[in-house]
PDB file of C-alpha atoms in Angstrom:
ATOM      1  CA  MET A   1       0.000   0.000   0.000  1.00  0.00           C
ATOM      2  CA  LEU A   2       1.316   3.450  -0.879  1.00  0.00           C
ATOM      3  CA  ARG A   3       0.730   6.637   1.070  1.00  0.00           C
ATOM      4  CA  PHE A   4       1.768  10.258   0.673  1.00  0.00           C
ATOM      5  CA  ARG A   5       3.756  12.138   3.305  1.00  0.00           C
ATOM      6  CA  ASP A   6       4.353  15.890   3.294  1.00  0.00           C
ATOM      7  CA  ALA A   7       8.093  16.526   3.418  1.00  0.00           C
ATOM      8  CA  ALA A   8      10.568  19.349   3.073  1.00  0.00           C
ATOM      9  CA  VAL A   9      12.660  18.978  -0.075  1.00  0.00           C
ATOM     10  CA  THR A  10      15.633  18.952   2.316  1.00  0.00           C
ATOM     11  CA  ASP A  11      14.244  15.902   4.166  1.00  0.00           C
ATOM     12  CA  ALA A  12      16.681  12.980   3.830  1.00  0.00           C
ATOM     13  CA  ASP A  13      14.150  10.764   2.004  1.00  0.00           C
ATOM     14  CA  ALA A  14      13.070  13.585  -0.325  1.00  0.00           C
ATOM     15  CA  HIS A  15      16.667  14.498  -1.136  1.00  0.00           C
ATOM     16  CA  ALA A  16      17.595  10.859  -1.843  1.00  0.00           C
ATOM     17  CA  LEU A  17      14.546  10.380  -4.091  1.00  0.00           C
ATOM     18  CA  LEU A  18      15.333  13.574  -6.003  1.00  0.00           C
ATOM     19  CA  ALA A  19      18.946  12.450  -6.440  1.00  0.00           C
ATOM     20  CA  ASP A  20      17.741   9.091  -7.809  1.00  0.00           C
ATOM     21  CA  TYR A  21      15.258  10.854 -10.092  1.00  0.00           C
ATOM     22  CA  PHE A  22      17.936  13.202 -11.439  1.00  0.00           C
ATOM     23  CA  GLY A  23      20.303  10.255 -11.920  1.00  0.00           C
ATOM     24  CA  GLU A  24      17.698   8.320 -13.907  1.00  0.00           C
ATOM     25  CA  ARG A  25      16.901  11.366 -16.023  1.00  0.00           C
ATOM     26  CA  ALA A  26      20.595  12.026 -16.733  1.00  0.00           C
ATOM     27  CA  ALA A  27      21.171   8.397 -17.726  1.00  0.00           C
ATOM     28  CA  GLY A  28      18.221   8.389 -20.138  1.00  0.00           C
ATOM     29  CA  PHE A  29      18.507  11.940 -21.453  1.00  0.00           C
ATOM     30  CA  PRO A  30      18.597  12.043 -25.271  1.00  0.00           C
ATOM     31  CA  PRO A  31      22.222  12.755 -26.266  1.00  0.00           C
ATOM     32  CA  GLU A  32      21.129  14.933 -29.179  1.00  0.00           C
ATOM     33  CA  GLN A  33      19.650  17.331 -26.601  1.00  0.00           C
ATOM     34  CA  GLY A  34      22.923  17.799 -24.775  1.00  0.00           C
ATOM     35  CA  VAL A  35      23.539  17.131 -21.102  1.00  0.00           C
ATOM     36  CA  TYR A  36      20.779  16.868 -18.508  1.00  0.00           C
ATOM     37  CA  ARG A  37      20.981  19.743 -16.023  1.00  0.00           C
ATOM     38  CA  PRO A  38      19.498  18.850 -12.627  1.00  0.00           C
ATOM     39  CA  THR A  39      18.293  21.593 -10.325  1.00  0.00           C
ATOM     40  CA  PHE A  40      17.342  20.736  -6.766  1.00  0.00           C
ATOM     41  CA  PRO A  41      14.165  22.599  -5.815  1.00  0.00           C
ATOM     42  CA  ALA A  42      14.272  25.637  -3.546  1.00  0.00           C
ATOM     43  CA  PRO A  43      12.810  24.547  -0.179  1.00  0.00           C
ATOM     44  CA  GLU A  44      10.754  27.709   0.371  1.00  0.00           C
ATOM     45  CA  GLN A  45       8.809  27.095  -2.859  1.00  0.00           C
ATOM     46  CA  PHE A  46       7.334  23.878  -1.470  1.00  0.00           C
ATOM     47  CA  VAL A  47       5.907  25.172   1.814  1.00  0.00           C
ATOM     48  CA  ALA A  48       2.148  25.727   2.124  1.00  0.00           C
ATOM     49  CA  PRO A  49       0.415  27.707   0.772  1.00  0.00           C
ATOM     50  CA  ALA A  50       3.128  28.377  -1.837  1.00  0.00           C
ATOM     51  CA  GLY A  51       3.401  24.656  -2.485  1.00  0.00           C
ATOM     52  CA  VAL A  52       3.954  21.196  -1.088  1.00  0.00           C
ATOM     53  CA  PHE A  53       6.371  18.334  -1.654  1.00  0.00           C
ATOM     54  CA  LEU A  54       5.253  14.742  -1.127  1.00  0.00           C
ATOM     55  CA  VAL A  55       7.255  11.606  -0.482  1.00  0.00           C
ATOM     56  CA  VAL A  56       5.483   8.446  -1.626  1.00  0.00           C
ATOM     57  CA  GLU A  57       5.980   5.599   0.825  1.00  0.00           C
ATOM     58  CA  GLU A  58       5.240   1.927   0.537  1.00  0.00           C
ATOM     59  CA  VAL A  59       3.743   0.771   3.798  1.00  0.00           C
ATOM     60  CA  GLU A  60       3.653  -2.895   4.672  1.00  0.00           C
ATOM     61  CA  VAL A  61       0.177  -3.926   5.727  1.00  0.00           C
ATOM     62  CA  VAL A  62       0.455  -6.033   8.847  1.00  0.00           C
ATOM     63  CA  GLU A  63      -2.466  -8.352   9.389  1.00  0.00           C
ATOM     64  CA  GLU A  64      -1.713 -11.130  11.823  1.00  0.00           C
ATOM     65  CA  VAL A  65       1.267 -10.045  13.847  1.00  0.00           C
ATOM     66  CA  GLU A  66       0.949 -10.322  17.599  1.00  0.00           C
ATOM     67  CA  GLU A  67       3.218  -7.412  18.495  1.00  0.00           C
ATOM     68  CA  VAL A  68       2.828  -4.314  16.372  1.00  0.00           C
ATOM     69  CA  GLU A  69       3.824  -0.724  17.012  1.00  0.00           C
ATOM     70  CA  GLU A  70       2.323   2.374  15.425  1.00  0.00           C
ATOM     71  CA  VAL A  71       4.528   4.550  13.217  1.00  0.00           C
ATOM     72  CA  ASP A  72       2.915   7.747  11.927  1.00  0.00           C
ATOM     73  CA  GLU A  73      -0.195   6.566  10.082  1.00  0.00           C
ATOM     74  CA  GLY A  74       1.244   3.187   9.073  1.00  0.00           C
ATOM     75  CA  ARG A  75       1.923   0.031  10.990  1.00  0.00           C
ATOM     76  CA  VAL A  76       5.123  -1.924  10.985  1.00  0.00           C
ATOM     77  CA  ALA A  77       6.236  -5.218  12.395  1.00  0.00           C
ATOM     78  CA  GLU A  78       8.288  -5.250  15.585  1.00  0.00           C
ATOM     79  CA  ASP A  79      11.458  -5.973  13.594  1.00  0.00           C
ATOM     80  CA  GLY A  80      11.573  -2.250  12.797  1.00  0.00           C
ATOM     81  CA  ALA A  81      10.779  -2.455   9.085  1.00  0.00           C
ATOM     82  CA  GLY A  82       9.082   0.841   8.267  1.00  0.00           C
ATOM     83  CA  PRO A  83       7.728   2.737   5.327  1.00  0.00           C
ATOM     84  CA  VAL A  84       9.958   2.578   2.245  1.00  0.00           C
ATOM     85  CA  PRO A  85      10.254   5.749   0.107  1.00  0.00           C
ATOM     86  CA  VAL A  86       9.371   4.898  -3.514  1.00  0.00           C
ATOM     87  CA  GLY A  87       8.611   8.233  -5.136  1.00  0.00           C
ATOM     88  CA  CYS A  88       8.029  11.938  -4.870  1.00  0.00           C
ATOM     89  CA  GLY A  89       6.441  14.984  -6.423  1.00  0.00           C
ATOM     90  CA  GLY A  90       5.496  18.537  -5.660  1.00  0.00           C
ATOM     91  CA  VAL A  91       3.522  21.576  -6.685  1.00  0.00           C
ATOM     92  CA  ARG A  92       4.601  25.192  -6.354  1.00  0.00           C
ATOM     93  CA  ARG A  93       2.999  28.531  -7.089  1.00  0.00           C
ATOM     94  CA  ILE A  94       4.544  30.352 -10.046  1.00  0.00           C
ATOM     95  CA  ALA A  95       3.763  33.629 -11.823  1.00  0.00           C
ATOM     96  CA  PRO A  96       0.151  34.020 -12.981  1.00  0.00           C
ATOM     97  CA  SER A  97      -0.808  33.008 -16.496  1.00  0.00           C
ATOM     98  CA  PRO A  98      -0.973  35.699 -19.192  1.00  0.00           C
ATOM     99  CA  GLU A  99      -4.734  35.778 -18.504  1.00  0.00           C
ATOM    100  CA  GLY A 100      -4.112  36.384 -14.792  1.00  0.00           C
ATOM    101  CA  LEU A 101      -4.957  32.870 -13.578  1.00  0.00           C
ATOM    102  CA  VAL A 102      -3.340  31.622 -10.365  1.00  0.00           C
ATOM    103  CA  ARG A 103      -0.830  29.028 -11.584  1.00  0.00           C
ATOM    104  CA  TYR A 104       0.806  26.134  -9.809  1.00  0.00           C
ATOM    105  CA  GLU A 105       3.471  23.985 -11.406  1.00  0.00           C
ATOM    106  CA  VAL A 106       3.770  20.213 -10.962  1.00  0.00           C
ATOM    107  CA  LYS A 107       7.427  19.304 -10.360  1.00  0.00           C
ATOM    108  CA  HIS A 108       9.520  16.155 -10.055  1.00  0.00           C
ATOM    109  CA  LEU A 109       6.689  13.610 -10.202  1.00  0.00           C
ATOM    110  CA  TRP A 110       8.616  10.344 -10.084  1.00  0.00           C
ATOM    111  CA  LEU A 111       8.247   6.760  -8.889  1.00  0.00           C
ATOM    112  CA  ARG A 112      10.901   4.091  -8.608  1.00  0.00           C
ATOM    113  CA  PRO A 113      10.533   1.518 -11.417  1.00  0.00           C
ATOM    114  CA  ALA A 114       9.059  -1.146  -9.091  1.00  0.00           C
ATOM    115  CA  ALA A 115       6.221   1.236  -8.106  1.00  0.00           C
ATOM    116  CA  ARG A 116       5.242   2.052 -11.694  1.00  0.00           C
ATOM    117  CA  GLY A 117       2.501   0.499 -13.793  1.00  0.00           C
ATOM    118  CA  HIS A 118      -0.115   0.168 -11.045  1.00  0.00           C
ATOM    119  CA  GLY A 119      -1.836   3.545 -11.324  1.00  0.00           C
ATOM    120  CA  GLU A 120       0.197   5.097  -8.519  1.00  0.00           C
ATOM    121  CA  GLY A 121       1.533   7.891 -10.738  1.00  0.00           C
ATOM    122  CA  LYS A 122      -2.045   8.870 -11.516  1.00  0.00           C
ATOM    123  CA  ARG A 123      -2.881   8.815  -7.793  1.00  0.00           C
ATOM    124  CA  LEU A 124       0.141  10.984  -6.994  1.00  0.00           C
ATOM    125  CA  LEU A 125      -0.747  13.471  -9.732  1.00  0.00           C
ATOM    126  CA  ALA A 126      -4.352  13.644  -8.476  1.00  0.00           C
ATOM    127  CA  GLU A 127      -3.155  14.299  -4.923  1.00  0.00           C
ATOM    128  CA  LEU A 128      -0.824  17.071  -6.101  1.00  0.00           C
ATOM    129  CA  GLU A 129      -3.668  18.598  -8.111  1.00  0.00           C
ATOM    130  CA  ARG A 130      -5.963  18.445  -5.074  1.00  0.00           C
ATOM    131  CA  ARG A 131      -3.372  20.182  -2.914  1.00  0.00           C
ATOM    132  CA  ALA A 132      -2.807  22.921  -5.514  1.00  0.00           C
ATOM    133  CA  ILE A 133      -6.559  23.521  -5.824  1.00  0.00           C
ATOM    134  CA  ASP A 134      -6.789  23.772  -2.030  1.00  0.00           C
ATOM    135  CA  PHE A 135      -4.062  26.460  -2.201  1.00  0.00           C
ATOM    136  CA  GLY A 136      -6.108  28.397  -4.771  1.00  0.00           C
ATOM    137  CA  ALA A 137      -4.785  27.167  -8.128  1.00  0.00           C
ATOM    138  CA  GLU A 138      -6.855  28.011 -11.184  1.00  0.00           C
ATOM    139  CA  GLU A 139      -4.449  26.437 -13.668  1.00  0.00           C
ATOM    140  CA  LEU A 140      -1.832  23.715 -13.344  1.00  0.00           C
ATOM    141  CA  VAL A 141       1.167  23.563 -15.639  1.00  0.00           C
ATOM    142  CA  LEU A 142       4.172  21.298 -16.045  1.00  0.00           C
ATOM    143  CA  ASP A 143       7.060  20.641 -18.345  1.00  0.00           C
ATOM    144  CA  THR A 144       8.532  17.343 -19.440  1.00  0.00           C
ATOM    145  CA  ASN A 145      10.719  15.819 -22.114  1.00  0.00           C
ATOM    146  CA  ALA A 146       9.328  14.035 -25.171  1.00  0.00           C
ATOM    147  CA  SER A 147      11.542  11.042 -24.316  1.00  0.00           C
ATOM    148  CA  LEU A 148       9.343  10.440 -21.255  1.00  0.00           C
ATOM    149  CA  GLU A 149       6.494   8.945 -23.245  1.00  0.00           C
ATOM    150  CA  ALA A 150       4.736   7.350 -20.267  1.00  0.00           C
ATOM    151  CA  ALA A 151       4.758  10.668 -18.409  1.00  0.00           C
ATOM    152  CA  GLY A 152       3.271  12.466 -21.393  1.00  0.00           C
ATOM    153  CA  GLY A 153       0.574   9.807 -21.618  1.00  0.00           C
ATOM    154  CA  LEU A 154      -0.204  10.179 -17.915  1.00  0.00           C
ATOM    155  CA  TYR A 155      -0.579  13.942 -18.202  1.00  0.00           C
ATOM    156  CA  ARG A 156      -2.745  13.765 -21.312  1.00  0.00           C
ATOM    157  CA  SER A 157      -4.969  11.091 -19.722  1.00  0.00           C
ATOM    158  CA  ALA A 158      -5.418  13.405 -16.711  1.00  0.00           C
ATOM    159  CA  GLY A 159      -6.708  16.214 -18.942  1.00  0.00           C
ATOM    160  CA  TYR A 160      -3.530  18.199 -19.599  1.00  0.00           C
ATOM    161  CA  VAL A 161      -3.159  19.765 -23.044  1.00  0.00           C
ATOM    162  CA  SER A 162      -0.101  21.083 -24.866  1.00  0.00           C
ATOM    163  CA  ILE A 163       0.604  24.746 -24.183  1.00  0.00           C
ATOM    164  CA  GLU A 164       3.235  27.261 -25.219  1.00  0.00           C
ATOM    165  CA  PRO A 165       6.419  27.134 -23.121  1.00  0.00           C
ATOM    166  CA  TYR A 166       5.999  29.059 -19.870  1.00  0.00           C
ATOM    167  CA  ASN A 167       9.624  28.686 -18.738  1.00  0.00           C
ATOM    168  CA  ASP A 168      13.104  28.203 -20.128  1.00  0.00           C
ATOM    169  CA  ASN A 169      13.827  24.755 -18.673  1.00  0.00           C
ATOM    170  CA  PRO A 170      16.686  23.416 -20.819  1.00  0.00           C
ATOM    171  CA  ASN A 171      15.620  19.810 -20.090  1.00  0.00           C
ATOM    172  CA  ALA A 172      12.046  20.274 -21.347  1.00  0.00           C
ATOM    173  CA  THR A 173      10.650  19.797 -24.822  1.00  0.00           C
ATOM    174  CA  ASN A 174       6.928  19.628 -23.981  1.00  0.00           C
ATOM    175  CA  TRP A 175       4.748  21.908 -21.838  1.00  0.00           C
ATOM    176  CA  TYR A 176       1.263  21.058 -20.585  1.00  0.00           C
ATOM    177  CA  GLY A 177      -1.523  22.914 -18.826  1.00  0.00           C
ATOM    178  CA  LYS A 178      -4.900  22.218 -17.274  1.00  0.00           C
ATOM    179  CA  ARG A 179      -7.596  24.608 -16.044  1.00  0.00           C
ATOM    180  CA  VAL A 180      -8.868  23.470 -12.658  1.00  0.00           C
ATOM    181  CA  ARG A 181     -11.294  26.337 -11.887  1.00  0.00           C
TER     182      ARG A 181
END
């Protein structure tokens, strides 16, 4: 079972997940586009109500264990095995759209390979969208690279449409947006 935990981008789990994400992106970055340039997010941009950063954790469901201790919202066996970080993502407020809409940007949505293919990316995206709407978002935007075909498919299936570039991210080739209000 996966759950979402609010975390600072400087949290050890968040930092490790971002490092793994950037490493995977660098390894798979199309050579004809140059060198992947990772940028760790600024912590203050992911603090409510300006934004939020989530760590996705796999929580072992314990059913018939005699001695169990509570850890946060999950339960773990007495041997100390706890939640395992398997992904991350965030939203942050950016400059308004040209039409004056309150914009939030989806950033660094990523799951470890073993956590992919079960609809968890869609769940994470929906949770990030919900949080942004709660903060007052009227439009959500994101950028990605065309080489990330599954990501593009996820965004399109969630109602995102191609938009003109709203930033100068050297790693991006595709920009998407979605009105939420």
